[in-house]
PDB file of C-alpha atoms in Angstrom:
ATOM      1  CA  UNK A 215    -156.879  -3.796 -77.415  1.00  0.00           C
ATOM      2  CA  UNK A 216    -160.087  -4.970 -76.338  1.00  0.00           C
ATOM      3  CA  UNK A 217    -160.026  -5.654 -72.270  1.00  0.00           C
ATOM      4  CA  UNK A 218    -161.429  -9.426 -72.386  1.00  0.00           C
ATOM      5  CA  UNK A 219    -157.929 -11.535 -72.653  1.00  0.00           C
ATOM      6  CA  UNK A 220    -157.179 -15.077 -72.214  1.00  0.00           C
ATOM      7  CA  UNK A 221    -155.577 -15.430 -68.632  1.00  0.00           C
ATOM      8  CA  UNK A 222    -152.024 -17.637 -68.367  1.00  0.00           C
ATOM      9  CA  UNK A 223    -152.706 -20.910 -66.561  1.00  0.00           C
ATOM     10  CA  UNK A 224    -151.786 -20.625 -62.307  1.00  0.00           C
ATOM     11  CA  UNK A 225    -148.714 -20.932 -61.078  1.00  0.00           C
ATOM     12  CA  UNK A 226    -148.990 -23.402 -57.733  1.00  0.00           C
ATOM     13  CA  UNK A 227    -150.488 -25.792 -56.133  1.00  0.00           C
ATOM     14  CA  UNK A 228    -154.131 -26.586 -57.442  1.00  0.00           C
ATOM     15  CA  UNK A 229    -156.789 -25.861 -54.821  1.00  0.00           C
ATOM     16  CA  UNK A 230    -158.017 -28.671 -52.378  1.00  0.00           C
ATOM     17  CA  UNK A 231    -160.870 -30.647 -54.203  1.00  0.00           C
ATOM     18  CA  UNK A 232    -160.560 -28.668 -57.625  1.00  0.00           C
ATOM     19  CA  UNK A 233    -158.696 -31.468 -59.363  1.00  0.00           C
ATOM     20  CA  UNK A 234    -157.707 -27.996 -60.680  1.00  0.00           C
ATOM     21  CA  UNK A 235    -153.887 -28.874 -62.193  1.00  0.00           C
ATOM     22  CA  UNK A 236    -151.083 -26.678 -61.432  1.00  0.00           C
ATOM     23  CA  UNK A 237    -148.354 -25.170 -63.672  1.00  0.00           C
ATOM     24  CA  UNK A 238    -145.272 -26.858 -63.081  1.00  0.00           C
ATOM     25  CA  UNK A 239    -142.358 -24.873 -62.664  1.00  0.00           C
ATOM     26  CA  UNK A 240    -140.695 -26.069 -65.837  1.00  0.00           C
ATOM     27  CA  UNK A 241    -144.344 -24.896 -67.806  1.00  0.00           C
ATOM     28  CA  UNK A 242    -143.647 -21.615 -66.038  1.00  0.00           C
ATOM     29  CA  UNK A 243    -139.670 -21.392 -67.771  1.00  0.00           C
ATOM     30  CA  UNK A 244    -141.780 -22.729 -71.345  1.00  0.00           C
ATOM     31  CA  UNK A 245    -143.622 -19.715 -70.640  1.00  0.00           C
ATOM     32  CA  UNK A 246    -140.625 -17.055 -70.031  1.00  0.00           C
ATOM     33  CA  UNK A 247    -138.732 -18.507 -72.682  1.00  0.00           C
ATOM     34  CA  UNK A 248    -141.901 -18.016 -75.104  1.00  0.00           C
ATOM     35  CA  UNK A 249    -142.128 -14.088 -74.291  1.00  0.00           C
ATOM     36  CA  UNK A 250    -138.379 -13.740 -74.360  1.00  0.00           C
ATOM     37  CA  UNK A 251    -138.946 -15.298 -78.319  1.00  0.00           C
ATOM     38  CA  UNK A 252    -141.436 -13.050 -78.271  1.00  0.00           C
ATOM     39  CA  UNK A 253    -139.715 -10.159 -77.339  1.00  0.00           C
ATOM     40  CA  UNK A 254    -137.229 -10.592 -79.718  1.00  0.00           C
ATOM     41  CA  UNK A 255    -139.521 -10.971 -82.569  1.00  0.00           C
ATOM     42  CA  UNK A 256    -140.792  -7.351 -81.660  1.00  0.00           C
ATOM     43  CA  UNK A 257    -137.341  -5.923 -81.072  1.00  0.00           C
ATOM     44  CA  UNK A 258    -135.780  -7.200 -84.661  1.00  0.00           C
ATOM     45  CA  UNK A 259    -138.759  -6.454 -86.987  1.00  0.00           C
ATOM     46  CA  UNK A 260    -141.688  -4.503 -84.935  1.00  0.00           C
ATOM     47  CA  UNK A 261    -144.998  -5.160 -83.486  1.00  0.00           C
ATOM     48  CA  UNK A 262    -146.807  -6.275 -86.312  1.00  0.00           C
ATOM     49  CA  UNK A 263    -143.762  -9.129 -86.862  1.00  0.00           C
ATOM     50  CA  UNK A 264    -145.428 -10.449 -83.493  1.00  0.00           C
ATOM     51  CA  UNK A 265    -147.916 -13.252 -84.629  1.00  0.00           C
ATOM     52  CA  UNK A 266    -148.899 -16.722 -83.121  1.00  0.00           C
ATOM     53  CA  UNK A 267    -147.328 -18.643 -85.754  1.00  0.00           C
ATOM     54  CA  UNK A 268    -144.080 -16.440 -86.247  1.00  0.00           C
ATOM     55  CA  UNK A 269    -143.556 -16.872 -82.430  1.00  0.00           C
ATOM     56  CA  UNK A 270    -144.478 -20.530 -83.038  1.00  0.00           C
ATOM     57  CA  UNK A 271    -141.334 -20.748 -85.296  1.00  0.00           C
ATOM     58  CA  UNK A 272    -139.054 -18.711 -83.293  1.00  0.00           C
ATOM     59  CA  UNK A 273    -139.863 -20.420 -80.593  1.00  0.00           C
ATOM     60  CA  UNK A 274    -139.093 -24.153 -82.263  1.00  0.00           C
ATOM     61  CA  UNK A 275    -142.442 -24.931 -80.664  1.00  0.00           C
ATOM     62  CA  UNK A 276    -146.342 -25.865 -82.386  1.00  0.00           C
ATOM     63  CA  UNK A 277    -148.262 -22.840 -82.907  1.00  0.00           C
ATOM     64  CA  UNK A 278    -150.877 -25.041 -80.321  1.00  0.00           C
ATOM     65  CA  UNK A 279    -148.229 -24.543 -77.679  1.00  0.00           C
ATOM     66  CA  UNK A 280    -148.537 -21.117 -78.378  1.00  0.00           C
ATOM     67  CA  UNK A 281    -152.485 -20.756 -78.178  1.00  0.00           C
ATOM     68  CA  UNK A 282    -153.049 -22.556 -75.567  1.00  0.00           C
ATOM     69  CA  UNK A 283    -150.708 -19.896 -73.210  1.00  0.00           C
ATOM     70  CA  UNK A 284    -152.064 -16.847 -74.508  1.00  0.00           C
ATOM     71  CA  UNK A 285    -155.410 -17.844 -76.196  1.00  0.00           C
ATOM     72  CA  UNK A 286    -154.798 -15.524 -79.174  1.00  0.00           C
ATOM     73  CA  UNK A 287    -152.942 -12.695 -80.179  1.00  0.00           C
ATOM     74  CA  UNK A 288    -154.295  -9.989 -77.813  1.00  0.00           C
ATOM     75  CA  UNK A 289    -153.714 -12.040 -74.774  1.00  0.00           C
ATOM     76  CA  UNK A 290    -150.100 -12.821 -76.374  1.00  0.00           C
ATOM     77  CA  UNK A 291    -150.026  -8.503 -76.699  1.00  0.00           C
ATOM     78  CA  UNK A 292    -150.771  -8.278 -72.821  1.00  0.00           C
ATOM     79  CA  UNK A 293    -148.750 -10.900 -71.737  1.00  0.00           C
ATOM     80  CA  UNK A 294    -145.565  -9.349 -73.131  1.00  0.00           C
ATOM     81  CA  UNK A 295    -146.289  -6.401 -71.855  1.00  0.00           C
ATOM     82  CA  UNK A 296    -146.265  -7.461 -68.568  1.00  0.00           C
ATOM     83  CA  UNK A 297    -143.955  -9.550 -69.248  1.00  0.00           C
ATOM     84  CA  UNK A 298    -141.427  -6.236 -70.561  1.00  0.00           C
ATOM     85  CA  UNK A 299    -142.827  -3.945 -67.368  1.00  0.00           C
ATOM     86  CA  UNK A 300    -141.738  -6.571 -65.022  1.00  0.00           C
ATOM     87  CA  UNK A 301    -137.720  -6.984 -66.306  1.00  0.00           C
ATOM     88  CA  UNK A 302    -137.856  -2.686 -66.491  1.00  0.00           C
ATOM     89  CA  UNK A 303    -138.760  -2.890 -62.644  1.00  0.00           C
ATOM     90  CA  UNK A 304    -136.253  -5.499 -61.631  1.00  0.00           C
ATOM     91  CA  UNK A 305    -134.050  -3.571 -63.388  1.00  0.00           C
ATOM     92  CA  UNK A 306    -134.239  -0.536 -61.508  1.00  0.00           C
ATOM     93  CA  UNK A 307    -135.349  -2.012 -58.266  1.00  0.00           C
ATOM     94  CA  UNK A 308    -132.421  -4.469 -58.427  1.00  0.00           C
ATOM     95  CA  UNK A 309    -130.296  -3.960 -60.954  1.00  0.00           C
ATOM     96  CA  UNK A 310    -126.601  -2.245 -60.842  1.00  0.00           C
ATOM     97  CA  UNK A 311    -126.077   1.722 -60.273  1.00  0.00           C
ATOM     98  CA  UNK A 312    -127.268   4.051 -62.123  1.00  0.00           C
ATOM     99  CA  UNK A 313    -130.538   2.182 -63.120  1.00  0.00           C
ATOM    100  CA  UNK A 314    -130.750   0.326 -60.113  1.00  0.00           C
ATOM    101  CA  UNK A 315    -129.580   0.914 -56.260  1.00  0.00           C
ATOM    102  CA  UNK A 316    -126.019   2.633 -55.506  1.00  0.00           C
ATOM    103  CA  UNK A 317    -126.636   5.949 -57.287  1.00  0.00           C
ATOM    104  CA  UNK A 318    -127.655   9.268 -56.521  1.00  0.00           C
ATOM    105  CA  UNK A 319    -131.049   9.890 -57.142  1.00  0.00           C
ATOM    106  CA  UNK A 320    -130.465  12.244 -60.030  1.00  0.00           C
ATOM    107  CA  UNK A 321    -128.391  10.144 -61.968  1.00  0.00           C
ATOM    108  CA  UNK A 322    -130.972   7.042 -61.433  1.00  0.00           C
ATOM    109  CA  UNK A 323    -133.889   9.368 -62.396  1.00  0.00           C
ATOM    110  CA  UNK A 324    -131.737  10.628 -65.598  1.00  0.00           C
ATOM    111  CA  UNK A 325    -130.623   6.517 -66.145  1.00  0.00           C
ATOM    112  CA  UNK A 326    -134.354   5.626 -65.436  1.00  0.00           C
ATOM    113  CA  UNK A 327    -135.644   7.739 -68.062  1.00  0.00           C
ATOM    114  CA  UNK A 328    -132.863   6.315 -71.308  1.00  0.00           C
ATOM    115  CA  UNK A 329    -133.728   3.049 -70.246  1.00  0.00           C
ATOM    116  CA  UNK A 330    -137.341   3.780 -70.404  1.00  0.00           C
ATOM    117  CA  UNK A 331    -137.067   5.755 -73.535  1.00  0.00           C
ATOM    118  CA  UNK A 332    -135.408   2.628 -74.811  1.00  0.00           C
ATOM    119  CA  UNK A 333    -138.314   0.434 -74.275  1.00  0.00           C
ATOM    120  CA  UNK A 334    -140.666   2.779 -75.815  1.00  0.00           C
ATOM    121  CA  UNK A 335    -138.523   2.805 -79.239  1.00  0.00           C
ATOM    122  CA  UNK A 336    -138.710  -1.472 -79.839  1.00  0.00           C
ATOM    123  CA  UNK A 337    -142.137  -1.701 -77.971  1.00  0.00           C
ATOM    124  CA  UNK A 338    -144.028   1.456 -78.458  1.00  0.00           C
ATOM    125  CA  UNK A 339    -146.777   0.303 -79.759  1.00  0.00           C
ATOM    126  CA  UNK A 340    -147.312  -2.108 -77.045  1.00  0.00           C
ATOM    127  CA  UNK A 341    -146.756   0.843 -74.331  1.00  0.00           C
ATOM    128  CA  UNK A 342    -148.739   2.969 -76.658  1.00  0.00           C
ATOM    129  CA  UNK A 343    -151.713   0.346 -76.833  1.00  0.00           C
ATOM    130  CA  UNK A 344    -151.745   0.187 -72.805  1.00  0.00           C
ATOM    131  CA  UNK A 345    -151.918   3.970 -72.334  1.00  0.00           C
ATOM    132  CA  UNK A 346    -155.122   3.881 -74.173  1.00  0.00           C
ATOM    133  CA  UNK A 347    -157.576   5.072 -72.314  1.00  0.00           C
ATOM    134  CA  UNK A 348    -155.449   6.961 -70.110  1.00  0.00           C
ATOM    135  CA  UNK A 349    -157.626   6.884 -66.735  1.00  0.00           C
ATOM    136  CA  UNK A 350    -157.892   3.210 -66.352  1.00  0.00           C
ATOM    137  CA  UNK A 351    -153.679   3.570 -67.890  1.00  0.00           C
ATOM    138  CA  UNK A 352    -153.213   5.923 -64.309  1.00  0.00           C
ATOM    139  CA  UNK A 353    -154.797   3.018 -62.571  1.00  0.00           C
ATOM    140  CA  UNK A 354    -152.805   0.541 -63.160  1.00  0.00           C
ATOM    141  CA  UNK A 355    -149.725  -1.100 -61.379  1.00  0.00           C
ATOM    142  CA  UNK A 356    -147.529  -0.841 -63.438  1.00  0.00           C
ATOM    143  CA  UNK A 357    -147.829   2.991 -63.396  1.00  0.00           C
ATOM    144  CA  UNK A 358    -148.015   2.983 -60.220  1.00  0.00           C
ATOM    145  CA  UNK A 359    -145.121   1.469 -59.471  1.00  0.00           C
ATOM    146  CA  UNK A 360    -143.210   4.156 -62.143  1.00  0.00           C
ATOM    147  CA  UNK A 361    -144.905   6.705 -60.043  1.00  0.00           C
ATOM    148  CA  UNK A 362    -143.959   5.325 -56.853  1.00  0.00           C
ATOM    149  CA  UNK A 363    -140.247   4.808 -57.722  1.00  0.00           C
ATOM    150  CA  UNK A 364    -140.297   8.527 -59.873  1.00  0.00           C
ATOM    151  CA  UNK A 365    -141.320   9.839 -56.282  1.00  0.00           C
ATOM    152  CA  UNK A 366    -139.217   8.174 -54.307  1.00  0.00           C
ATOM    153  CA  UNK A 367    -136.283   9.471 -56.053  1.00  0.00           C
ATOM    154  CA  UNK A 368    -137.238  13.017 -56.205  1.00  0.00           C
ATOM    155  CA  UNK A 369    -137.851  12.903 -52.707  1.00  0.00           C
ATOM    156  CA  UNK A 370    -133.981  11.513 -51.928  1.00  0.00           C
ATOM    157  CA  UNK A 371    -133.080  14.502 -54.175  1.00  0.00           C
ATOM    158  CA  UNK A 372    -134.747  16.764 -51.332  1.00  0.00           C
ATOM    159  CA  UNK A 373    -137.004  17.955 -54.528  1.00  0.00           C
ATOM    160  CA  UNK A 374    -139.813  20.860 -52.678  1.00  0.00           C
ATOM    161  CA  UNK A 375    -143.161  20.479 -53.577  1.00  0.00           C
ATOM    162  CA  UNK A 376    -145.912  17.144 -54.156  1.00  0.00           C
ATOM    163  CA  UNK A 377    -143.330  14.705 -55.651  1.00  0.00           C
ATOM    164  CA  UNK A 378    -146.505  12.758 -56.552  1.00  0.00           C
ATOM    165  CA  UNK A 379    -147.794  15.748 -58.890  1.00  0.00           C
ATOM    166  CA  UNK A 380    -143.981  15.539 -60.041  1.00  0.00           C
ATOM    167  CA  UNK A 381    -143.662  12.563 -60.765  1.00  0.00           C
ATOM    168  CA  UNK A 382    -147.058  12.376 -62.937  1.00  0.00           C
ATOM    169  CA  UNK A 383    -145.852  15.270 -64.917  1.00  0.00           C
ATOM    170  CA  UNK A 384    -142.171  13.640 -65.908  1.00  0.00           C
ATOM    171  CA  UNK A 385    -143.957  10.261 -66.149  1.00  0.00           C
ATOM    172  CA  UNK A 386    -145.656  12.178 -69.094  1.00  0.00           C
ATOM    173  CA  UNK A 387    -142.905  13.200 -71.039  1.00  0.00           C
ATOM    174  CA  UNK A 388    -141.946   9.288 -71.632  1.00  0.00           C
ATOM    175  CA  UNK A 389    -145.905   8.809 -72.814  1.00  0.00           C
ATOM    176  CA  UNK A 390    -145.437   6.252 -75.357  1.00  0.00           C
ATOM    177  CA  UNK A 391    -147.817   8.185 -77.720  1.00  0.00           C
ATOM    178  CA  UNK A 392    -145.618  11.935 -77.476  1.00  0.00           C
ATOM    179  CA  UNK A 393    -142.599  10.067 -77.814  1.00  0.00           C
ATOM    180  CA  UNK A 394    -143.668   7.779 -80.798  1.00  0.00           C
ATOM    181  CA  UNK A 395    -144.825  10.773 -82.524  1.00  0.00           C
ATOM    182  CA  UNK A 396    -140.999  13.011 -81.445  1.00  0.00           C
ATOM    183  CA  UNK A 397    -139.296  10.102 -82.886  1.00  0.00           C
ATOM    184  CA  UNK A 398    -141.738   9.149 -86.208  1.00  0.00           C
ATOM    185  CA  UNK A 399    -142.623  12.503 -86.844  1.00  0.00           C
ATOM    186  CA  UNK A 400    -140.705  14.924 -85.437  1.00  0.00           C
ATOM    187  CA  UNK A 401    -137.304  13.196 -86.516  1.00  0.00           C
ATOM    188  CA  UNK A 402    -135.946  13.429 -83.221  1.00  0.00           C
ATOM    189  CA  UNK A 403    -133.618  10.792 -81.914  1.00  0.00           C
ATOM    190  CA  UNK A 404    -134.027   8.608 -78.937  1.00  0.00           C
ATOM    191  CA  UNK A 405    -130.720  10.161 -77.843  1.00  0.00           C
ATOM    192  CA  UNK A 406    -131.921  13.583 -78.264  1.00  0.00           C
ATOM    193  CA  UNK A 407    -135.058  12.767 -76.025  1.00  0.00           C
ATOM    194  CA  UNK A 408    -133.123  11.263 -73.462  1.00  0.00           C
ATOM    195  CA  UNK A 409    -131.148  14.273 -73.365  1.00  0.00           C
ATOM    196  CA  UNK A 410    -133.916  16.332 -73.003  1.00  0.00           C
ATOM    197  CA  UNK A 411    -135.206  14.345 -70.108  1.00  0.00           C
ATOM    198  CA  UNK A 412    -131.769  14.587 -68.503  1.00  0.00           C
ATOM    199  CA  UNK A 413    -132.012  18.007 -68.438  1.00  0.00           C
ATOM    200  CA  UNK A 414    -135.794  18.570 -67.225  1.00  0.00           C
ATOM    201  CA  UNK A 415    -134.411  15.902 -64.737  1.00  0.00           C
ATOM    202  CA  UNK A 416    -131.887  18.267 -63.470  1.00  0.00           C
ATOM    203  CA  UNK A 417    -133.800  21.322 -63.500  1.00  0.00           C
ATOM    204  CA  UNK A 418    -136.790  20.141 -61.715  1.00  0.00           C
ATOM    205  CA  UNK A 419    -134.726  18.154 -58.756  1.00  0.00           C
ATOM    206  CA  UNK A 420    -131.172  18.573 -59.410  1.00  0.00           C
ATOM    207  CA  UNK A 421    -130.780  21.976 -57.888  1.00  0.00           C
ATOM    208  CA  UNK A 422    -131.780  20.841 -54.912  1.00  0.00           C
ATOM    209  CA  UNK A 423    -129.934  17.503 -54.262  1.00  0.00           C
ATOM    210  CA  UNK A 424    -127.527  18.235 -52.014  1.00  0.00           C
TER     211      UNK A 424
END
């Protein structure tokens, strides 16, 4: 995706002599309930189902509406994106054991990884499309925030060695791209890589959780 995107309008108060307008809080909810349709769209008949004017129509809104949030289709891309990383991190920030808080940390790193896995199989190509260019993919906060909570959790498992370094290399077994290409081309299930994961999970950190 190319890295000039139309930006969503502010959320707040407009600044002091601007005459800038703010988004109102109900524009804000038109704007979740867009990428929600949006969402949807991607999750019942793939990423390339995901155009302005299909969204339009899911949405019950003109395909105007539509431009004038996301400017076009690669700003739309982004926008769900972020949109998908930032329900993932509620999720396990905040959500219910074993995702979220209440859990041991092996069973939220083994629940972490399904429920990531699961994302990657109705949005891969949109994780996919963000890895691209995998330095400036390393960068960014969203990983970052995977890394930091990976880290975290191997460190409440009382996991030796740079749980940083760890936490890169299981981040990279739920690559969008490797696991695209175990489910597509390899013919493995989603179910059989989340297996998999549970038991690198457990091998790496679960031997030491006391």
């Amino acid at each position: 995706m190319p890295s000039q995107v139309h930006r969503p309008e502010r959320i707040g108060p407009a600044l002091p002599g601007t005459g800038e307008p703010a988004e109102r809080a109900d524009a804000a909810r038109n704007r979740r309930r867009l990428l929600d349709a949006a969402q949807e769209l991607v999750r019942a008949h793939g990423v390339d189902a995901l155009t302005m004017d299909a969204l339009a129509k899911r949405a019950g809104v003109g395909k105007g509406t539509v431009f004038r949030r996301f400017g076009n289709r690669t700003g739309l891309m982004y926008a769900l994106l972020d949109h998908s990383e930032t329900q993932a991190q509620e999720a396990f920030i905040f959500g219910p054991p074993p995702l979220g808080p209440g859990a041991p940390p092996i069973e939220r790193l083994v629940a972490f990884g399904r429920a990531r896995l699961l994302d990657i199989e109705v949005e891969g190509e949109l994780h996919r499309a963000a890895e691209l260019g995998s330095e400036r993919h390393y960068r960014s906060e969203p990983y970052r925030v995977l890394k930091t909570h990976v880290a975290m959790l191997l460190r409440g498992a009382q996991t030796p060695g740079d749980t940083g370094l760890l936490a890169d290399a299981l981040l990279a077994t739920l690559g969008a791209g490797l696991v695209l290409h175990q489910i597509r081309t390899l013919g493995h299930t989603r179910e059989q890589i989340g297996d998999n994961w549970e038991a690198l999970v457990r091998r790496v950190a679960g031997r030491h959780a006391q």
